[in-house]
PDB file of N, CA and C in Angstrom:
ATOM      1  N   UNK A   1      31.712  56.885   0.555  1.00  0.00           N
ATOM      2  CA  UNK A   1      32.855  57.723   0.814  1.00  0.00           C
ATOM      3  C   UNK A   1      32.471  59.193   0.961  1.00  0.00           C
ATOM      4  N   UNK A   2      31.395  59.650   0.196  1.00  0.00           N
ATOM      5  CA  UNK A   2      31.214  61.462   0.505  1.00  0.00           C
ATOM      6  C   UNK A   2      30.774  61.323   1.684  1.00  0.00           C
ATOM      7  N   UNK A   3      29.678  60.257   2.473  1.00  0.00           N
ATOM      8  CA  UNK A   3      29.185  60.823   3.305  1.00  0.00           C
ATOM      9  C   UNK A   3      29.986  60.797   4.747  1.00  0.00           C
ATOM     10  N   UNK A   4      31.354  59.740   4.683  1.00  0.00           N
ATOM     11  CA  UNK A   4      32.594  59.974   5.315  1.00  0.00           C
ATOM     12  C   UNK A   4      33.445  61.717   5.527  1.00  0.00           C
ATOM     13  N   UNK A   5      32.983  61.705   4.156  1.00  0.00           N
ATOM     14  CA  UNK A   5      33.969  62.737   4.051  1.00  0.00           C
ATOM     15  C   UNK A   5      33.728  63.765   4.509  1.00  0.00           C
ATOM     16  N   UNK A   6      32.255  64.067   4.281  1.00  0.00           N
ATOM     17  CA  UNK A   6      31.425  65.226   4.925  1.00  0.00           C
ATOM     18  C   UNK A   6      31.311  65.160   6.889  1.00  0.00           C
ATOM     19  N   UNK A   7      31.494  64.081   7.094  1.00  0.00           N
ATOM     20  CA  UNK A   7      30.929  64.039   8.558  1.00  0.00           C
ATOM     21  C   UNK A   7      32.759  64.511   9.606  1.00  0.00           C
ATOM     22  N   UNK A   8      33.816  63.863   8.575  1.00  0.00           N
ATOM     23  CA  UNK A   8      34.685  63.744   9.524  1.00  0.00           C
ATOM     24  C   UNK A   8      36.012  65.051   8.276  1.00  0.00           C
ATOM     25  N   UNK A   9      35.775  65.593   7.828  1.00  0.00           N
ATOM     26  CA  UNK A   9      36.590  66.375   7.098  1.00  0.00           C
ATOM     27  C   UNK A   9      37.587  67.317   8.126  1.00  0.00           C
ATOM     28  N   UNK A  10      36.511  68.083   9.080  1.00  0.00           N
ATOM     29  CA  UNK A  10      36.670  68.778   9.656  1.00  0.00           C
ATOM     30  C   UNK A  10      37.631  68.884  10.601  1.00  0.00           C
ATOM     31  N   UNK A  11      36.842  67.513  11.462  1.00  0.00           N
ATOM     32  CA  UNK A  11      37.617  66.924  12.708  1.00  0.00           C
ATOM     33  C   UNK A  11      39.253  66.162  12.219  1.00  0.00           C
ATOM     34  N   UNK A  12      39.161  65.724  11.039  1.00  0.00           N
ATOM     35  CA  UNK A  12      40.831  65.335  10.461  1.00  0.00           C
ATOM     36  C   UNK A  12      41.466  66.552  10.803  1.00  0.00           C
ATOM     37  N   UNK A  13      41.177  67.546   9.789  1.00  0.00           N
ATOM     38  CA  UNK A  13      42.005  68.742   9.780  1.00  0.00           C
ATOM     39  C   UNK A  13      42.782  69.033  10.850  1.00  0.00           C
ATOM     40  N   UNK A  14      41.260  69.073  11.326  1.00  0.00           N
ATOM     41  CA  UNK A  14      42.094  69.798  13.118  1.00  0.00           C
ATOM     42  C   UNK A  14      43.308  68.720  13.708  1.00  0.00           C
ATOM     43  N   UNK A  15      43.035  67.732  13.669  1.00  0.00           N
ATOM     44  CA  UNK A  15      44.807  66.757  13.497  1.00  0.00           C
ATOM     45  C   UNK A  15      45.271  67.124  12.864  1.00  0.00           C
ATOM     46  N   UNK A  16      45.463  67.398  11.807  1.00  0.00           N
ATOM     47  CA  UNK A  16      46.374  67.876  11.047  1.00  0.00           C
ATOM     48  C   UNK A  16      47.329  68.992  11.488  1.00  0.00           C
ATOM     49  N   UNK A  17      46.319  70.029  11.996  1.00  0.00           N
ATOM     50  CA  UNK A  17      46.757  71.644  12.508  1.00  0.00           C
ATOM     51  C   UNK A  17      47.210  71.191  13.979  1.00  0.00           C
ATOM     52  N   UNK A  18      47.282  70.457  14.815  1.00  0.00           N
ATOM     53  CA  UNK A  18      47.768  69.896  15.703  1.00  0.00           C
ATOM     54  C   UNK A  18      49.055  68.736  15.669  1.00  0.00           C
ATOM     55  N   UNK A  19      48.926  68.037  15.055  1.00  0.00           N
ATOM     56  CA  UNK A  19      50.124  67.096  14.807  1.00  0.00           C
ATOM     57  C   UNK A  19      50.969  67.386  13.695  1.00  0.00           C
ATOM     58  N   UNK A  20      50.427  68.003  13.045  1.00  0.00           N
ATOM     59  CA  UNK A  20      51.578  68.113  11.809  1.00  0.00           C
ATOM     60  C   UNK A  20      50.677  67.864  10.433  1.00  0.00           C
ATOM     61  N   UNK A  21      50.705  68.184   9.226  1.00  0.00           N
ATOM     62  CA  UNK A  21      50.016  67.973   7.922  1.00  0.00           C
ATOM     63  C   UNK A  21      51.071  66.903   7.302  1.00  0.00           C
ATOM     64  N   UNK A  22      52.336  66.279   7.805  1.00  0.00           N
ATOM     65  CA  UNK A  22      52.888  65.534   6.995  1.00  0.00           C
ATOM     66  C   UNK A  22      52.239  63.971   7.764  1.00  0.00           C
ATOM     67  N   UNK A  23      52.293  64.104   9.388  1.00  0.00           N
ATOM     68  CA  UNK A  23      51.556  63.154   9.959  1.00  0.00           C
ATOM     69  C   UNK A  23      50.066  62.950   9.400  1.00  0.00           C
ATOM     70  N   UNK A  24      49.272  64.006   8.628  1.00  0.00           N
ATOM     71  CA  UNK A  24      48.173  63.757   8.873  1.00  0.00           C
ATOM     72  C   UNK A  24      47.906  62.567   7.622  1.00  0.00           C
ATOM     73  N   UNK A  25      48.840  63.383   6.748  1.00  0.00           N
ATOM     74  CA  UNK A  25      48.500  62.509   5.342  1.00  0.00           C
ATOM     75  C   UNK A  25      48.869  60.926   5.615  1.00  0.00           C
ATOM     76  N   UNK A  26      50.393  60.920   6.173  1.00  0.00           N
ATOM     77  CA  UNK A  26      50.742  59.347   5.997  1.00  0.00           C
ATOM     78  C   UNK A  26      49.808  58.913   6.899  1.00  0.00           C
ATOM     79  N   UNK A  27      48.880  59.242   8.061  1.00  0.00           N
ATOM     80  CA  UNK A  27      47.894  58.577   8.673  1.00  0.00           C
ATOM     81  C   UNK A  27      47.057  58.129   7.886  1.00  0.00           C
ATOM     82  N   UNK A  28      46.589  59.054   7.298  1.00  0.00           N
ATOM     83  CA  UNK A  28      45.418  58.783   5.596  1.00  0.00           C
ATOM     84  C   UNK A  28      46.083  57.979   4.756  1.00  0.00           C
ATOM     85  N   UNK A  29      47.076  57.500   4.457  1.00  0.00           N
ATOM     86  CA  UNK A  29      47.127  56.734   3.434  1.00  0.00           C
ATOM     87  C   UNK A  29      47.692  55.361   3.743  1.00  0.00           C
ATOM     88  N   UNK A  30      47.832  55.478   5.281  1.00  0.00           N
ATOM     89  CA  UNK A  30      47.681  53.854   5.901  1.00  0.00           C
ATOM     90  C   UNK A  30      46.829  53.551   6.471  1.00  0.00           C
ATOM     91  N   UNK A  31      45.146  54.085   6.377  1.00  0.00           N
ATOM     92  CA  UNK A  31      44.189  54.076   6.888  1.00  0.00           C
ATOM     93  C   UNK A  31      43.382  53.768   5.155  1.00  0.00           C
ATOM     94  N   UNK A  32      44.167  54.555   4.239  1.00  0.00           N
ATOM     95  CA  UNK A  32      42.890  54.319   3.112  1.00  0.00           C
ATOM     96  C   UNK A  32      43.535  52.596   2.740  1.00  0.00           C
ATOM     97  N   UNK A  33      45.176  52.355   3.024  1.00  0.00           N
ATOM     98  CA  UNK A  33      45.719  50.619   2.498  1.00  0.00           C
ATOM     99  C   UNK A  33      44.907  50.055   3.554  1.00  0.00           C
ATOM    100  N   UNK A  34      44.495  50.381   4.126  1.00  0.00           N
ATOM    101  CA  UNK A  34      43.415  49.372   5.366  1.00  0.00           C
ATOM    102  C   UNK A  34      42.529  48.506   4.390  1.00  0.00           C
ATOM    103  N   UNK A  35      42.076  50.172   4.208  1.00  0.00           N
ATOM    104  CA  UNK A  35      40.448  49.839   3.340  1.00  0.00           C
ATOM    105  C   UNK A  35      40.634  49.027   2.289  1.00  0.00           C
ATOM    106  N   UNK A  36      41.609  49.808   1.225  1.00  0.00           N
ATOM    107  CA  UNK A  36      42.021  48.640  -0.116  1.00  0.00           C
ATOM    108  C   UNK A  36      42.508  47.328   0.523  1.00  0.00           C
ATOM    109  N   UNK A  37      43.248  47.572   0.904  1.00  0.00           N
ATOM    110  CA  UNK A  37      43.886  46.007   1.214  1.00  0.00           C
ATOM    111  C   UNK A  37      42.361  44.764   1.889  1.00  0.00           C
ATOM    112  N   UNK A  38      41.695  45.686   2.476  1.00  0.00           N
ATOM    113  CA  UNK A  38      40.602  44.481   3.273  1.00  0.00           C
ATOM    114  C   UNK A  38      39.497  44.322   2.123  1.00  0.00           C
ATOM    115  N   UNK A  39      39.846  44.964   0.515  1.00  0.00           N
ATOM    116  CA  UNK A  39      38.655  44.308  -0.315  1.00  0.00           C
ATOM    117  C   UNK A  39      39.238  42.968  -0.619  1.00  0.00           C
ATOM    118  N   UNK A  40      40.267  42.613  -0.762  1.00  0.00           N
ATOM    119  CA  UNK A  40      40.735  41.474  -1.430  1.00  0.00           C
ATOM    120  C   UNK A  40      39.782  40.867  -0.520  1.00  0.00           C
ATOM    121  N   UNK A  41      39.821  40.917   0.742  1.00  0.00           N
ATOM    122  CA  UNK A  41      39.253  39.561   1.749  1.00  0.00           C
ATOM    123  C   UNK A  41      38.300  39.386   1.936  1.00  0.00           C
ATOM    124  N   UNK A  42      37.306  40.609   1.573  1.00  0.00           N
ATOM    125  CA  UNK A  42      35.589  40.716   1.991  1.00  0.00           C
ATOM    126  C   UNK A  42      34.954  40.143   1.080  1.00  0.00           C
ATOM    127  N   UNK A  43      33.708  39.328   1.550  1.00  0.00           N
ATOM    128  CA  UNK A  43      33.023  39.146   0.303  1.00  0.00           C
ATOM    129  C   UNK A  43      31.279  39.122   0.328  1.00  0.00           C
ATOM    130  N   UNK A  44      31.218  40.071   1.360  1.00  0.00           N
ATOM    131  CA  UNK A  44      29.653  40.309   2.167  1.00  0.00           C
ATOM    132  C   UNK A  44      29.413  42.027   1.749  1.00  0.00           C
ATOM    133  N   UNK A  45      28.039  42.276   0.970  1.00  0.00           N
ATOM    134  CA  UNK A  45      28.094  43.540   0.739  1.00  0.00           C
ATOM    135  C   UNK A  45      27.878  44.836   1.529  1.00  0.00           C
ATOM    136  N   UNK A  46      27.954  44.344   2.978  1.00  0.00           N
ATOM    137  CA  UNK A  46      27.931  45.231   3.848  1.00  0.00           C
ATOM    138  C   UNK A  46      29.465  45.307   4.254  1.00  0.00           C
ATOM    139  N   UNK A  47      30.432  44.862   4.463  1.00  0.00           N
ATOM    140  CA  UNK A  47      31.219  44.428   4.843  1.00  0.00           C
ATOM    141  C   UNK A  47      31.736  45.305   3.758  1.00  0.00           C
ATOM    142  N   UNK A  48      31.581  45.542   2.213  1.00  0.00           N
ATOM    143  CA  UNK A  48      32.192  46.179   1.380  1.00  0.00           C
ATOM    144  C   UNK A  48      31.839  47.958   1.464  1.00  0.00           C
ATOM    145  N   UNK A  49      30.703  47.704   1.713  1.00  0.00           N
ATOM    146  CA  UNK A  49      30.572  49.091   2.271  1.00  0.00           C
ATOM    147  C   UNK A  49      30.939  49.822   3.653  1.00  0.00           C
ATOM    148  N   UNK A  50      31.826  48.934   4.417  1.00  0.00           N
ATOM    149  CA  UNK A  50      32.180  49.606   5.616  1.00  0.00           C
ATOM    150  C   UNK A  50      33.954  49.418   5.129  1.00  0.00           C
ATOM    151  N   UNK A  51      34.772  48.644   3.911  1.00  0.00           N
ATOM    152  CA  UNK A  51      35.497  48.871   3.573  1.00  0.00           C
ATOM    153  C   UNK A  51      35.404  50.731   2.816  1.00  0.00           C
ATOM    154  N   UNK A  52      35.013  50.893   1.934  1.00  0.00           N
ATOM    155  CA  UNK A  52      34.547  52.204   1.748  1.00  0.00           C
ATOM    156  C   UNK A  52      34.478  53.143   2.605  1.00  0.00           C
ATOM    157  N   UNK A  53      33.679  52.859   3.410  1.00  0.00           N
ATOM    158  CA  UNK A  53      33.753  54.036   4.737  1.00  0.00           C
ATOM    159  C   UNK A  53      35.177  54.100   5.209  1.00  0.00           C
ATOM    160  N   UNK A  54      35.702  53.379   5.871  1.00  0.00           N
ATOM    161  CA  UNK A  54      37.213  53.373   6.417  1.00  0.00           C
ATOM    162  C   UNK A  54      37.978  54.004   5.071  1.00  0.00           C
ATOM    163  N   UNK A  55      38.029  53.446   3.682  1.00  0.00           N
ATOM    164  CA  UNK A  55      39.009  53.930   2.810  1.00  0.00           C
ATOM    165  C   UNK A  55      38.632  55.578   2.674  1.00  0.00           C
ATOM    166  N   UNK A  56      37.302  56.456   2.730  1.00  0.00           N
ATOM    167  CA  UNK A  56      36.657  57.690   2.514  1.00  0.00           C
ATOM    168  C   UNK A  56      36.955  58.150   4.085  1.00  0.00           C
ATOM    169  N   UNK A  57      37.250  57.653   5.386  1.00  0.00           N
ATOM    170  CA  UNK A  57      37.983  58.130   6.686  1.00  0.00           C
ATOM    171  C   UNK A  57      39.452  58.177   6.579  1.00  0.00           C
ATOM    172  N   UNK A  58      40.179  57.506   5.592  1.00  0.00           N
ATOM    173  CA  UNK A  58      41.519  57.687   5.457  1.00  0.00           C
ATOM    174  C   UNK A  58      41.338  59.615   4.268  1.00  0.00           C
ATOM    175  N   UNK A  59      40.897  58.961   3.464  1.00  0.00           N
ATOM    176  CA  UNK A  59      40.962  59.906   2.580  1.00  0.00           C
ATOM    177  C   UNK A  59      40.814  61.500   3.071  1.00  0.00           C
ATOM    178  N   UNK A  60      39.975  61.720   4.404  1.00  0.00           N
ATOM    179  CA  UNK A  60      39.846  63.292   5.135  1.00  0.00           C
ATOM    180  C   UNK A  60      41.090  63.311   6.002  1.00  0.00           C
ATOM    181  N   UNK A  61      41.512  62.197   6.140  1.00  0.00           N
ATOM    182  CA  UNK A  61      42.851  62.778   7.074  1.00  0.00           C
ATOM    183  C   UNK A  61      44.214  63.576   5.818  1.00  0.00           C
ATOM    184  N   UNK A  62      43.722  63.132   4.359  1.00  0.00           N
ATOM    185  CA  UNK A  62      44.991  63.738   3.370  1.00  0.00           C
ATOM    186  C   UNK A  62      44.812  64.664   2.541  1.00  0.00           C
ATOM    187  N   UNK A  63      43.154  64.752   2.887  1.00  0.00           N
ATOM    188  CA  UNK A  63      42.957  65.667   1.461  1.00  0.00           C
ATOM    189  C   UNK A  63      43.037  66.966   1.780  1.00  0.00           C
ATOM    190  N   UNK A  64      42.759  68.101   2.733  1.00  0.00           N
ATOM    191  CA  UNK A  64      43.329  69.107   2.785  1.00  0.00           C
ATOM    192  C   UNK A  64      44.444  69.356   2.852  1.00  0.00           C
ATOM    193  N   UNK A  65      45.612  68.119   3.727  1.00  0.00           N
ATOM    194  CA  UNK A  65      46.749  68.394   4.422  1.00  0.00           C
ATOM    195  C   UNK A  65      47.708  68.520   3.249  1.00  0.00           C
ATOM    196  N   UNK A  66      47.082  67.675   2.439  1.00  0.00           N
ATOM    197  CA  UNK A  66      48.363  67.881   0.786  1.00  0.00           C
ATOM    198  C   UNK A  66      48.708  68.760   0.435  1.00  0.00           C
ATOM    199  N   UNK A  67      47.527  69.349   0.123  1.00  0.00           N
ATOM    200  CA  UNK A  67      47.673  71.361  -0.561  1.00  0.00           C
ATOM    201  C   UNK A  67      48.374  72.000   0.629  1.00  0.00           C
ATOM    202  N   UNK A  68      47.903  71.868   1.705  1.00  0.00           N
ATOM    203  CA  UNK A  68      48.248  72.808   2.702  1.00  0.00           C
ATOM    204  C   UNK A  68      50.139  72.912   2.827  1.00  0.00           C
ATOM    205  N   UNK A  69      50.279  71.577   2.878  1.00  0.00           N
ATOM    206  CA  UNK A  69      52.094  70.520   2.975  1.00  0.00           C
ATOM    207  C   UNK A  69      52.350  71.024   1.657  1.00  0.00           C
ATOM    208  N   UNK A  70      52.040  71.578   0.253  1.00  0.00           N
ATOM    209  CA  UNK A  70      52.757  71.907  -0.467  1.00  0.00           C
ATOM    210  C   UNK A  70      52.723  73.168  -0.641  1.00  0.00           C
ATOM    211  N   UNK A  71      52.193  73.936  -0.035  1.00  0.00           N
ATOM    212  CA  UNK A  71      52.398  75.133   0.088  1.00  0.00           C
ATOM    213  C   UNK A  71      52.739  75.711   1.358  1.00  0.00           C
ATOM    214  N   UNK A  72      53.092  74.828   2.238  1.00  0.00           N
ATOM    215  CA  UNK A  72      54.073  75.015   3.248  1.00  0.00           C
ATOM    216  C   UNK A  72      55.652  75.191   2.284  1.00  0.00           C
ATOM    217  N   UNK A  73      55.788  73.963   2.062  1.00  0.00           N
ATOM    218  CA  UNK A  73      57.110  73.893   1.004  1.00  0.00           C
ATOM    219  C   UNK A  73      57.399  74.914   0.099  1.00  0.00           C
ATOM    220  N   UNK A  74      56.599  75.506  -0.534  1.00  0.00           N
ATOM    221  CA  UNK A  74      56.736  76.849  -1.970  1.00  0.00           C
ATOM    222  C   UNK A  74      56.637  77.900  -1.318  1.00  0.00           C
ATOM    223  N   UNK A  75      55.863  78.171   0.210  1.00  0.00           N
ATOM    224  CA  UNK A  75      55.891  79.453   0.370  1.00  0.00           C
ATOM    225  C   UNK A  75      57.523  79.924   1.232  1.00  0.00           C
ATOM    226  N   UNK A  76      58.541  78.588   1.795  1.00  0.00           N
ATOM    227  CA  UNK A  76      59.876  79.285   1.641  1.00  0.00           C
ATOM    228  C   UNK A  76      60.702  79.557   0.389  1.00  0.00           C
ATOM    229  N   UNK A  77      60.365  79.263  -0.582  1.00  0.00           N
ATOM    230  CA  UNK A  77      60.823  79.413  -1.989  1.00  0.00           C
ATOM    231  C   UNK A  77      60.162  80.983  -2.938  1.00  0.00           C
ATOM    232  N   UNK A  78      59.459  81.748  -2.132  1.00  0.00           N
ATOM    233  CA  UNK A  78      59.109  82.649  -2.355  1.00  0.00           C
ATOM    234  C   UNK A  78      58.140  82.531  -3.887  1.00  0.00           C
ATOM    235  N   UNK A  79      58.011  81.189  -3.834  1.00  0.00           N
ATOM    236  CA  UNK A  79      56.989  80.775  -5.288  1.00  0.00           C
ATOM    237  C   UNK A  79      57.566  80.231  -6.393  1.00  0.00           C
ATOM    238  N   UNK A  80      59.023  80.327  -6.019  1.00  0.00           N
ATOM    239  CA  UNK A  80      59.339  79.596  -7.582  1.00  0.00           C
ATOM    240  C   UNK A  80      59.070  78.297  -8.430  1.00  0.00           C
ATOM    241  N   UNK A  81      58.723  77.451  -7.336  1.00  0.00           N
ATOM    242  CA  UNK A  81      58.880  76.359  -7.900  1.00  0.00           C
ATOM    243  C   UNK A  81      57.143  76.346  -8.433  1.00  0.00           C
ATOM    244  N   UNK A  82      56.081  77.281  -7.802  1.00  0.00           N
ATOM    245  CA  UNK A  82      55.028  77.593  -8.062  1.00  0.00           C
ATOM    246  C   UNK A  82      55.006  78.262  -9.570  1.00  0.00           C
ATOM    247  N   UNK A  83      55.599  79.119  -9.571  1.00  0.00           N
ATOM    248  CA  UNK A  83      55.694  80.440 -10.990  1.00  0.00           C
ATOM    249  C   UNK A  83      56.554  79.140 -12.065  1.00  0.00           C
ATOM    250  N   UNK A  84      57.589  77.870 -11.889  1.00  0.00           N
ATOM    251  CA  UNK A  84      58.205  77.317 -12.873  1.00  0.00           C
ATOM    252  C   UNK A  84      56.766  76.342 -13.326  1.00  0.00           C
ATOM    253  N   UNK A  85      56.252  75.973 -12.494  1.00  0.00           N
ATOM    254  CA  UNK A  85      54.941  75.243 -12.513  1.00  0.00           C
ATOM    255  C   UNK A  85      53.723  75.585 -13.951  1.00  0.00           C
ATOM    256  N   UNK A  86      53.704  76.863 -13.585  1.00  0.00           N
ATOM    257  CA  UNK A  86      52.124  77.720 -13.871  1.00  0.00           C
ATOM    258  C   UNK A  86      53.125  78.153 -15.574  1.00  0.00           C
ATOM    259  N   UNK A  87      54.422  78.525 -15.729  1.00  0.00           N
ATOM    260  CA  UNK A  87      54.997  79.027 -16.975  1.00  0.00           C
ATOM    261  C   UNK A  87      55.440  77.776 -17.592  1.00  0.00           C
TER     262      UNK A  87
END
């Protein structure tokens, strides 16, 4: 999964900043149920490691876009729900 993450981090984003950060995530997290869902069925250890890869290619399409999507949301709130957070 890091070495997923490292190769394609980048290139997610930029979907993200193009389609939307709410598209990017639900892409990532029906790309990482790919991955989980296809361990039940695998049972070859290569086969488990290319489950991994796909679940660590879902995972760069959500992991910046989260932070980014919640601070889309707090920065029309001028921070409050940030400042009720942190106090």
């Amino acid at each position: 999964m890091p070495l997923t993450g490292l190769l394609f981090e980048v290139p997610t984003g930029a979907i993200a900043d193009i389609y939307g950060r709410k598209f990017s995530v639900l892409l990532g997290y029906a790309i990482e149920g790919i991955g989980y869902l296809s361990l039940f069925f695998i049972q070859d250890f290569y086969a488990v490691l290319l489950a991994f890869a796909i679940i660590g290619f879902g995972t760069t399409f959500s992991s910046g876009a989260k932070e980014a999507w919640i601070t889309d949301l707090i920065k029309g709130k001028k921070g409050k729900y940030l400042k009720d957070y942190l106090v």
